[in-house]
Short mmCIF file of C-alpha atoms in Angstrom, two decimals:
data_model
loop_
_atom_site.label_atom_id
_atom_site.label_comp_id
_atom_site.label_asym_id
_atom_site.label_seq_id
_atom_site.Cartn_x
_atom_site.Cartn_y
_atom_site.Cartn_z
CA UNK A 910 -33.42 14.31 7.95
CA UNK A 911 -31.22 16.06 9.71
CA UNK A 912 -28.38 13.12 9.60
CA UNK A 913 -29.26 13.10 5.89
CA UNK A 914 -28.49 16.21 5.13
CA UNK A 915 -24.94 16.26 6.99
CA UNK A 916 -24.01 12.93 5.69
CA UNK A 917 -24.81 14.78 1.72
CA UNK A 918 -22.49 17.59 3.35
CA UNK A 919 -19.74 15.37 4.37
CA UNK A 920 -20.09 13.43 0.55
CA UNK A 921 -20.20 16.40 -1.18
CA UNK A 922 -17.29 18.15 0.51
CA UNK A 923 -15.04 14.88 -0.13
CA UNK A 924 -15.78 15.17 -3.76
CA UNK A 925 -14.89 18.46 -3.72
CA UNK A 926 -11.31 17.73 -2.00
CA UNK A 927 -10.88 14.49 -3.85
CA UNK A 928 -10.95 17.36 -7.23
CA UNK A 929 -8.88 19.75 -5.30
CA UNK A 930 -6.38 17.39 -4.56
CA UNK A 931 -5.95 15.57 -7.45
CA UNK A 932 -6.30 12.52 -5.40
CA UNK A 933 -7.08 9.76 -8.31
CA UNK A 934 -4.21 10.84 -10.43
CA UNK A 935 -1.48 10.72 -7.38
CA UNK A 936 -2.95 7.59 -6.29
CA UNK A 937 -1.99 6.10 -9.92
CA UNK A 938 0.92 7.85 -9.64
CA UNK A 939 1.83 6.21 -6.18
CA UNK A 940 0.52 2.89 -7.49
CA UNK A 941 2.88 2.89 -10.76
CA UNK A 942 6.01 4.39 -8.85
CA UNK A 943 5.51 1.69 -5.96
CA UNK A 944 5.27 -1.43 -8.93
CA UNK A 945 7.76 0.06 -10.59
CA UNK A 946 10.17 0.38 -7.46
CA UNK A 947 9.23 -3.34 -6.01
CA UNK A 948 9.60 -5.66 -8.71
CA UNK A 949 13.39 -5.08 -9.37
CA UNK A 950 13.84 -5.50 -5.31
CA UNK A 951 11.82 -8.49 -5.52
CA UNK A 952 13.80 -9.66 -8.77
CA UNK A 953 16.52 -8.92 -6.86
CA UNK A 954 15.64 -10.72 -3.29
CA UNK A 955 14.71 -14.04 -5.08
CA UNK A 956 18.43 -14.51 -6.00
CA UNK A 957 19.51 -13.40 -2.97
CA UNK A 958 17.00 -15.76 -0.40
CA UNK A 959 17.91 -18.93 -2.80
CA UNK A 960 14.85 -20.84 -4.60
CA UNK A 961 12.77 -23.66 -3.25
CA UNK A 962 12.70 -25.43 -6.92
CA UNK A 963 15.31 -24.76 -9.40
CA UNK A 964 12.86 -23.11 -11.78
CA UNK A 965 10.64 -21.44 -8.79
CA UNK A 966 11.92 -18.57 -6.77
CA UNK A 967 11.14 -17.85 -2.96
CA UNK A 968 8.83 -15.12 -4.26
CA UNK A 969 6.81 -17.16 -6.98
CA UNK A 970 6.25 -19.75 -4.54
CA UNK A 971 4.76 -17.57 -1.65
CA UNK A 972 2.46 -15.86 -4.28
CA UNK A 973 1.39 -19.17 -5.63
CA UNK A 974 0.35 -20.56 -2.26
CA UNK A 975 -1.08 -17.54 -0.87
CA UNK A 976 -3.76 -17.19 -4.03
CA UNK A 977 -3.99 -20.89 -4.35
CA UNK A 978 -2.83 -20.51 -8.30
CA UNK A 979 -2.74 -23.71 -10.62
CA UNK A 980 -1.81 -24.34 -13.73
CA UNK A 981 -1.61 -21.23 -16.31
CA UNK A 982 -1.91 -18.85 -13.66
CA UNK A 983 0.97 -20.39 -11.70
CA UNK A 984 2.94 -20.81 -14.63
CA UNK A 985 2.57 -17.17 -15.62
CA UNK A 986 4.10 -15.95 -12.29
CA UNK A 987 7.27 -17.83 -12.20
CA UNK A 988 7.74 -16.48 -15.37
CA UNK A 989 7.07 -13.43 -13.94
CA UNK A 990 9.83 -13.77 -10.64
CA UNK A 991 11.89 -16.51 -11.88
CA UNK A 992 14.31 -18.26 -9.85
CA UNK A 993 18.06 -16.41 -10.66
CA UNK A 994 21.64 -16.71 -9.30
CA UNK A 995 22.15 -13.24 -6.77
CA UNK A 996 23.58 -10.51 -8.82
CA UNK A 997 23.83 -6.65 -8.63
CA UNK A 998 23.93 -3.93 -11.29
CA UNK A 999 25.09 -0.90 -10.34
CA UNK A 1000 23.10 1.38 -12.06
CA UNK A 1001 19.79 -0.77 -11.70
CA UNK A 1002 20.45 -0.91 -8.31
CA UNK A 1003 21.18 2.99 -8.22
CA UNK A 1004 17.83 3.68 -10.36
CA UNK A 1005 15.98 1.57 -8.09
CA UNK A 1006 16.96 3.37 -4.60
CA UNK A 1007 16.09 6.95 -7.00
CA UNK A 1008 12.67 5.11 -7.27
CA UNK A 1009 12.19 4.36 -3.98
CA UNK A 1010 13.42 7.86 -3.17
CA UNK A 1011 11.01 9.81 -5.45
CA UNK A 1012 7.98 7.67 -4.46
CA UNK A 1013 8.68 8.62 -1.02
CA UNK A 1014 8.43 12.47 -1.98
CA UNK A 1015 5.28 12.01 -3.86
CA UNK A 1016 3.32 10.38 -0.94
CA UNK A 1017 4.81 13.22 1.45
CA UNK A 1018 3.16 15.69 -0.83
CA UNK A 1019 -0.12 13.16 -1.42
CA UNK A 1020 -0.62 13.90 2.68
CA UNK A 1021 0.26 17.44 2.44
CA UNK A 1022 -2.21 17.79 -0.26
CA UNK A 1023 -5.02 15.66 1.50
CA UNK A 1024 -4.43 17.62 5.00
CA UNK A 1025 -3.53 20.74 2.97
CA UNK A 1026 -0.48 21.34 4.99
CA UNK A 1027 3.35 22.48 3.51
CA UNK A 1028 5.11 20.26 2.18
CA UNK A 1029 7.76 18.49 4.09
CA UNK A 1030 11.41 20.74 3.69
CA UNK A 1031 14.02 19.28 2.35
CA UNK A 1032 16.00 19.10 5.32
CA UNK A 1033 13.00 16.71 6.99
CA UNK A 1034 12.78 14.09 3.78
CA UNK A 1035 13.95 11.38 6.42
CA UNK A 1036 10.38 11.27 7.58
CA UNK A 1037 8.96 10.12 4.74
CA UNK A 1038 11.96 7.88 4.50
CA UNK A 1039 10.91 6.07 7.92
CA UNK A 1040 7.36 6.31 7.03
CA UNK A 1041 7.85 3.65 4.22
CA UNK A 1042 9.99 1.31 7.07
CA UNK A 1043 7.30 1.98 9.32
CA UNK A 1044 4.95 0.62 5.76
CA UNK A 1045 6.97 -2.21 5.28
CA UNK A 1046 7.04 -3.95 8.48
CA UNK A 1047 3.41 -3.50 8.57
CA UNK A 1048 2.87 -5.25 5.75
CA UNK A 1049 5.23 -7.69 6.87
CA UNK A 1050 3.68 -8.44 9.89
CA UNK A 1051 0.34 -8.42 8.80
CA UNK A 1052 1.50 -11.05 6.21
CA UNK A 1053 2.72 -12.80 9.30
CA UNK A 1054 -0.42 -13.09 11.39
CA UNK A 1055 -2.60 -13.92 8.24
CA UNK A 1056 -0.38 -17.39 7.49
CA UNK A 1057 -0.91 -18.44 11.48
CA UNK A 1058 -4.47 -17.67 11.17
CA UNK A 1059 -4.67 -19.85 8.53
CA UNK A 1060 -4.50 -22.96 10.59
CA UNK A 1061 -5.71 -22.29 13.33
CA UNK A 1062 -8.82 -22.06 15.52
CA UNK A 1063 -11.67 -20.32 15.19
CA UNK A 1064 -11.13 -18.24 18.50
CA UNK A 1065 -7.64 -17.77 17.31
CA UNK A 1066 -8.07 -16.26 14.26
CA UNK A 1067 -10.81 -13.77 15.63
CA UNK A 1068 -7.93 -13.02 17.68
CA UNK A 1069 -5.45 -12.34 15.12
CA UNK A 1070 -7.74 -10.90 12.95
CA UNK A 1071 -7.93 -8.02 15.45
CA UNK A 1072 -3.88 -8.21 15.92
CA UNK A 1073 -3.93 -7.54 12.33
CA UNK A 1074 -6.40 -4.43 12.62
CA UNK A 1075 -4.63 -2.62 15.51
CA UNK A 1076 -1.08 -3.62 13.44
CA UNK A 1077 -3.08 -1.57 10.42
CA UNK A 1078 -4.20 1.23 12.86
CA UNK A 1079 -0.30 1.82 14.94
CA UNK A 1080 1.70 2.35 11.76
CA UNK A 1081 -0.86 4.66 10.41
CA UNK A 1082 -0.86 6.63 12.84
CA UNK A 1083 2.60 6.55 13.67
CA UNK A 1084 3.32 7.07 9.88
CA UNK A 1085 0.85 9.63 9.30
CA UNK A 1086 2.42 11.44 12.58
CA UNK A 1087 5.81 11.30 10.53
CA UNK A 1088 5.29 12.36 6.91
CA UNK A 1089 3.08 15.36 8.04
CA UNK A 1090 5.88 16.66 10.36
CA UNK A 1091 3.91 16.97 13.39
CA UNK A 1092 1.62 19.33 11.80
CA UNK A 1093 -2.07 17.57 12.00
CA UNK A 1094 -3.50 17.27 15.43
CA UNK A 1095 -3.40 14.08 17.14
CA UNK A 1096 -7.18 13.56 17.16
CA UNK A 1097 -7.60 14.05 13.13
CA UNK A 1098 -4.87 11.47 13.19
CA UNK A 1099 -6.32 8.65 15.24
CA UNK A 1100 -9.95 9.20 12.97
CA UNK A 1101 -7.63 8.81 9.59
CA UNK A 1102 -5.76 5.78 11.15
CA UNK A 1103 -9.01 3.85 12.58
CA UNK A 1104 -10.90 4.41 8.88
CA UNK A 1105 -7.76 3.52 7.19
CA UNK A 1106 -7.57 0.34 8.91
CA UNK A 1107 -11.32 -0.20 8.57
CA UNK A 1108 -10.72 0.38 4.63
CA UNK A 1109 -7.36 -1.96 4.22
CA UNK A 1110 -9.71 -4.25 5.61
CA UNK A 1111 -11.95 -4.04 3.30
CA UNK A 1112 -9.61 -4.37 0.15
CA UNK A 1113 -7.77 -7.35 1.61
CA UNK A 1114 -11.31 -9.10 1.97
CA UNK A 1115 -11.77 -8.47 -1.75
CA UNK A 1116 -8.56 -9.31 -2.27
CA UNK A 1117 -8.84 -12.77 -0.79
CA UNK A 1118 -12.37 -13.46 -2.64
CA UNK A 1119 -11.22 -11.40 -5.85
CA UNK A 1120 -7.70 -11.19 -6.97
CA UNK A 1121 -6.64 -15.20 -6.94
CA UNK A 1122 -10.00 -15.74 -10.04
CA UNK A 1123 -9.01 -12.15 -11.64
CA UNK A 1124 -5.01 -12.99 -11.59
CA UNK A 1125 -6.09 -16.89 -12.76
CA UNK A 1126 -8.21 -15.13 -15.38
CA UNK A 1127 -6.21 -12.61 -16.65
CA UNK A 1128 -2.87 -14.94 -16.76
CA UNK A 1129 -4.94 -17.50 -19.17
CA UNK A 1130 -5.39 -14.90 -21.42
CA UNK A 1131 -2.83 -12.11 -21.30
CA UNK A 1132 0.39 -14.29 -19.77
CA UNK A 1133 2.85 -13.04 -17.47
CA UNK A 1134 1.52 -8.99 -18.38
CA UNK A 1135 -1.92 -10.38 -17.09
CA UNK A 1136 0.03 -11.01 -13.18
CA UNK A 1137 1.09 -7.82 -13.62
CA UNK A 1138 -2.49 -6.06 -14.52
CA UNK A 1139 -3.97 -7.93 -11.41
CA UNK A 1140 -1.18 -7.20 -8.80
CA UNK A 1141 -1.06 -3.20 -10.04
CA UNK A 1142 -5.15 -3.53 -9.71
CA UNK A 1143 -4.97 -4.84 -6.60
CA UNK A 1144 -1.90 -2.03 -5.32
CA UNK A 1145 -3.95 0.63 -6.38
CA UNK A 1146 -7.08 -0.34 -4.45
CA UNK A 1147 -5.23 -0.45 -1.57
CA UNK A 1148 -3.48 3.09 -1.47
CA UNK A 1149 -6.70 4.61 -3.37
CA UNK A 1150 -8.46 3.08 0.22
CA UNK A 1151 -5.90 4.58 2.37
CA UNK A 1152 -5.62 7.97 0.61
CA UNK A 1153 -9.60 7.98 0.19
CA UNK A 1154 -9.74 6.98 4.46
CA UNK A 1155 -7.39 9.77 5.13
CA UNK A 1156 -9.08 12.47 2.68
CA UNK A 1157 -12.60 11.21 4.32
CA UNK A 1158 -10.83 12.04 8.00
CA UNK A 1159 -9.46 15.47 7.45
CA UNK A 1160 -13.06 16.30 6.22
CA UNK A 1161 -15.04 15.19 9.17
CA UNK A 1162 -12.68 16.56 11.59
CA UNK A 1163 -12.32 19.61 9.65
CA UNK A 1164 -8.40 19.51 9.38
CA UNK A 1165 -6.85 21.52 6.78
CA UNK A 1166 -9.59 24.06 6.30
#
């Protein structure tokens, strides 16, 4: 009973934070600025890393595989990251690196918000800054170890499964230790960066089992703009998980009260 009754606690007092901190609404906010910031760099990348097909970029072709698209589906996201010769546009290019800029603000204040410390100062914006490099090669190297798991042994990919995990759990805490300036104690940290792992986990195993039927699905009846619906769904599970793991950490260990 007694478990019970501090588990209700714990639920109750997340709810209550999630409302306090506006949590949903910056996590669409994150999700949208993030799309919005990646596809012209990806646009952009598939000119400059060359095409494997003249009507297929670099990009198109990874997505394809990895989601093991066919016909419509495929179709619908070449269209979306077609193959193009490499060129830069000034102002795109400027708008873009704004993008990227601004994004990294809002998550700096997402954490302040969720650990309900200050804000970072102006003069310490480079943190947040490395804490999307830190992101990136993350995700890069968790992309990585999934394609050798793929063909490989059982043992092997039990193995790298767990690479993957501990890959998850260093750059959150090593990112988390950045955009909140050294303010949330070390201990708070390592809870938010084990559930965070536990919880991009979790949406990459829906992921695999989900997102290849719901892009197929939604690019049969809605075209390119479908691609798009299923990779933003997708995005926002994914910080909405890590946000939701971090909120769910600074209540149990009673950070930011």
């Amino acid at each position: 009973m007694g478990w019970t009754a501090g588990a209700v606690r714990i639920a109750r007092d997340v709810l209550r934070r999630m409302a306090e901190a506006e949590l949903l609404d910056r996590v669409y906010v994150i999700a949208a600025g993030t799309f919005v910031s990646a596809l012209p760099l990806l646009l952009l990348l598939t000119g400059a890393l060359g095409t494997s097909r003249r009507s297929e970029s670099v990009f198109a072709t990874q997505l394809i595989g990895r989601l093991g698209l066919g016909g419509s589906a495929a179709d619908a996201v070449r269209t979306l990251l077609p193959a193009s010769r490499l060129h830069f546009y000034a102002v795109g290019i400027a708008i873009t690196l704004f993008g990227v800029y601004s994004l990294t603000r809002r998550v700096a204040r997402a954490y302040a918000a969720v650990w309900q410390i200050p804000e970072l100062p102006r003069n310490r914006w480079w943190r947040a800054l490395v804490w999307l490099l830190v992101e990136l090669a993350a995700i890069v190297s968790v992309a990585a170890v999934r394609d050798l798991a793929r063909g490989s042994a059982m043992h092997a990919r039990v193995l790298l499964f767990v690479v993957a995990i501990i890959i998850w759990y260093a750059a959150e805490l090593a990112g988390q230790r950045l955009i909140t300036d050294g303010r949330v104690p070390w201990r708070s940290l390592h809870v938010s960066a084990g559930l965070t792992a536990v919880g991009r986990l979790g949406v990459a195993l829906w992921a695999a089992v989900y997102l290849g039927t719901s892009l197929a699905r939604q690019a049969e009846l809605y075209g390119p703009i479908g691609v798009v619906f299923a990779l933003f769904t997708s995005l926002f599970a994914s910080i909405a998980a890590t946000l939701i793991a971090t909120l769910v950490a600074a209540t149990v260990t009673g950070s930011g009260r």
